[in-house]
Amino acid sequence: MKIISLRFANLNSLPGPYLIRFDAAPLADTGLFAITGPTGAGKSTLLDAIAVGLYGRVPRHDRQVGEMVSRHAPGAWSEVEFEVHETNPDT
C-alpha cells in the first residue's frame, strides 16, 4: 500500500482543513522524510489522521474520531487515498 494523499479537518491540535499530497513535490521527490516539530505541533495527529481515515478510529489509545475533534470545531473527518499493487501469486 502506498499513501497518495491525506485530507483531514479539525483533528486534535490541527483545526481547519488540511491536504497533504505524497505524490507531489516535495514529498514525491524524496524516498524518505521525517515528521518533526516541537511538542504539540501535530506530529501524532498526522498519524492519527491516517488511522482514522483507514479504520475510523485511533487504535493506539482506543479513541473514536468524535473524541478527537478540535476545540470549538463542529466536527472532524479524515480521508486517505492510497494505491495497492496487485501481486500475482503464480510468480
PDB file of C-alpha atoms in Angstrom:
ATOM      1  CA  MET A   1       0.000   0.000   0.000  1.00  0.00           C
ATOM      2  CA  LYS A   2       1.222   3.483  -0.876  1.00  0.00           C
ATOM      3  CA  ILE A   3      -0.483   6.576   0.511  1.00  0.00           C
ATOM      4  CA  ILE A   4      -1.243   9.109  -2.237  1.00  0.00           C
ATOM      5  CA  SER A   5      -2.896  11.833  -0.160  1.00  0.00           C
ATOM      6  CA  LEU A   6      -4.209  12.622   3.295  1.00  0.00           C
ATOM      7  CA  ARG A   7      -7.124  15.016   3.789  1.00  0.00           C
ATOM      8  CA  PHE A   8      -8.499  15.837   7.199  1.00  0.00           C
ATOM      9  CA  ALA A   9     -10.112  18.580   9.252  1.00  0.00           C
ATOM     10  CA  ASN A  10     -10.360  19.532  12.910  1.00  0.00           C
ATOM     11  CA  LEU A  11      -8.408  16.697  14.491  1.00  0.00           C
ATOM     12  CA  ASN A  12      -6.842  17.362  17.909  1.00  0.00           C
ATOM     13  CA  SER A  13      -4.394  20.275  17.750  1.00  0.00           C
ATOM     14  CA  LEU A  14      -4.876  20.876  13.998  1.00  0.00           C
ATOM     15  CA  PRO A  15      -8.128  22.806  13.468  1.00  0.00           C
ATOM     16  CA  GLY A  16      -9.229  23.552   9.930  1.00  0.00           C
ATOM     17  CA  PRO A  17      -8.889  21.566   6.711  1.00  0.00           C
ATOM     18  CA  TYR A  18      -5.572  20.091   5.557  1.00  0.00           C
ATOM     19  CA  LEU A  19      -4.418  18.329   2.396  1.00  0.00           C
ATOM     20  CA  ILE A  20      -1.074  16.544   2.184  1.00  0.00           C
ATOM     21  CA  ARG A  21      -0.094  15.187  -1.242  1.00  0.00           C
ATOM     22  CA  PHE A  22       2.520  12.454  -1.045  1.00  0.00           C
ATOM     23  CA  ASP A  23       2.570  12.184  -4.839  1.00  0.00           C
ATOM     24  CA  ALA A  24       3.592  15.819  -5.417  1.00  0.00           C
ATOM     25  CA  ALA A  25       6.779  17.773  -4.709  1.00  0.00           C
ATOM     26  CA  PRO A  26       8.482  17.984  -2.313  1.00  0.00           C
ATOM     27  CA  LEU A  27       7.352  14.651  -0.797  1.00  0.00           C
ATOM     28  CA  ALA A  28       7.236  12.774  -4.120  1.00  0.00           C
ATOM     29  CA  ASP A  29      10.835  13.769  -4.823  1.00  0.00           C
ATOM     30  CA  THR A  30      12.245  12.022  -1.761  1.00  0.00           C
ATOM     31  CA  GLY A  31      12.323   8.384  -0.754  1.00  0.00           C
ATOM     32  CA  LEU A  32      12.306   9.101   2.953  1.00  0.00           C
ATOM     33  CA  PHE A  33      11.122  12.021   5.076  1.00  0.00           C
ATOM     34  CA  ALA A  34      10.708  12.778   8.765  1.00  0.00           C
ATOM     35  CA  ILE A  35       7.767  14.230  10.655  1.00  0.00           C
ATOM     36  CA  THR A  36       9.394  16.638  13.106  1.00  0.00           C
ATOM     37  CA  GLY A  37       8.440  19.588  15.259  1.00  0.00           C
ATOM     38  CA  PRO A  38       8.036  20.775  18.821  1.00  0.00           C
ATOM     39  CA  THR A  39       5.672  19.207  21.348  1.00  0.00           C
ATOM     40  CA  GLY A  40       2.075  19.972  20.410  1.00  0.00           C
ATOM     41  CA  ALA A  41       2.837  20.748  16.765  1.00  0.00           C
ATOM     42  CA  GLY A  42       0.607  17.923  15.499  1.00  0.00           C
ATOM     43  CA  LYS A  43       3.054  15.132  14.607  1.00  0.00           C
ATOM     44  CA  SER A  44       0.984  12.399  16.257  1.00  0.00           C
ATOM     45  CA  THR A  45      -2.189  13.937  14.873  1.00  0.00           C
ATOM     46  CA  LEU A  46      -0.926  13.321  11.326  1.00  0.00           C
ATOM     47  CA  LEU A  47      -0.516   9.632  12.160  1.00  0.00           C
ATOM     48  CA  ASP A  48      -3.897   9.644  13.916  1.00  0.00           C
ATOM     49  CA  ALA A  49      -5.474  11.142  10.775  1.00  0.00           C
ATOM     50  CA  ILE A  50      -4.136   8.235   8.730  1.00  0.00           C
ATOM     51  CA  ALA A  51      -5.531   5.724  11.248  1.00  0.00           C
ATOM     52  CA  VAL A  52      -8.921   7.478  11.310  1.00  0.00           C
ATOM     53  CA  GLY A  53      -9.040   7.603   7.510  1.00  0.00           C
ATOM     54  CA  LEU A  54      -8.290   3.888   7.222  1.00  0.00           C
ATOM     55  CA  TYR A  55     -10.039   2.437  10.274  1.00  0.00           C
ATOM     56  CA  GLY A  56     -12.396   5.103  11.659  1.00  0.00           C
ATOM     57  CA  ARG A  57     -10.585   5.141  15.000  1.00  0.00           C
ATOM     58  CA  VAL A  58      -7.161   5.504  16.583  1.00  0.00           C
ATOM     59  CA  PRO A  59      -6.085   2.139  17.977  1.00  0.00           C
ATOM     60  CA  ARG A  60      -3.141   3.500  19.992  1.00  0.00           C
ATOM     61  CA  HIS A  61      -5.484   4.946  22.604  1.00  0.00           C
ATOM     62  CA  ASP A  62      -8.831   3.453  21.542  1.00  0.00           C
ATOM     63  CA  ARG A  63     -10.465   6.769  20.660  1.00  0.00           C
ATOM     64  CA  GLN A  64     -13.212   7.277  18.116  1.00  0.00           C
ATOM     65  CA  VAL A  65     -12.982  10.265  15.760  1.00  0.00           C
ATOM     66  CA  GLY A  66     -15.720  12.050  17.741  1.00  0.00           C
ATOM     67  CA  GLU A  67     -13.369  12.207  20.729  1.00  0.00           C
ATOM     68  CA  MET A  68     -10.627  13.865  18.652  1.00  0.00           C
ATOM     69  CA  VAL A  69     -12.489  16.959  17.405  1.00  0.00           C
ATOM     70  CA  SER A  70     -10.535  20.207  17.788  1.00  0.00           C
ATOM     71  CA  ARG A  71     -11.847  22.552  20.466  1.00  0.00           C
ATOM     72  CA  HIS A  72     -14.808  24.647  19.244  1.00  0.00           C
ATOM     73  CA  ALA A  73     -14.963  22.816  15.880  1.00  0.00           C
ATOM     74  CA  PRO A  74     -18.334  21.438  14.710  1.00  0.00           C
ATOM     75  CA  GLY A  75     -16.899  18.054  13.638  1.00  0.00           C
ATOM     76  CA  ALA A  76     -13.873  16.211  12.320  1.00  0.00           C
ATOM     77  CA  TRP A  77     -13.088  13.855   9.456  1.00  0.00           C
ATOM     78  CA  SER A  78     -10.198  12.185   7.690  1.00  0.00           C
ATOM     79  CA  GLU A  79      -9.727  10.628   4.261  1.00  0.00           C
ATOM     80  CA  VAL A  80      -6.771   8.602   2.987  1.00  0.00           C
ATOM     81  CA  GLU A  81      -6.245   7.992  -0.732  1.00  0.00           C
ATOM     82  CA  PHE A  82      -3.959   5.052  -1.387  1.00  0.00           C
ATOM     83  CA  GLU A  83      -2.974   2.557  -4.046  1.00  0.00           C
ATOM     84  CA  VAL A  84      -2.297  -1.144  -3.801  1.00  0.00           C
ATOM     85  CA  HIS A  85      -0.334  -3.059  -6.386  1.00  0.00           C
ATOM     86  CA  GLU A  86      -1.760  -6.499  -7.005  1.00  0.00           C
ATOM     87  CA  THR A  87       0.732  -9.294  -6.767  1.00  0.00           C
ATOM     88  CA  ASN A  88       0.473 -12.415  -8.876  1.00  0.00           C
ATOM     89  CA  PRO A  89       0.602 -15.496  -6.607  1.00  0.00           C
ATOM     90  CA  ASP A  90       1.723 -17.630  -9.576  1.00  0.00           C
ATOM     91  CA  THR A  91       5.068 -15.844  -9.951  1.00  0.00           C
TER      92      THR A  91
END
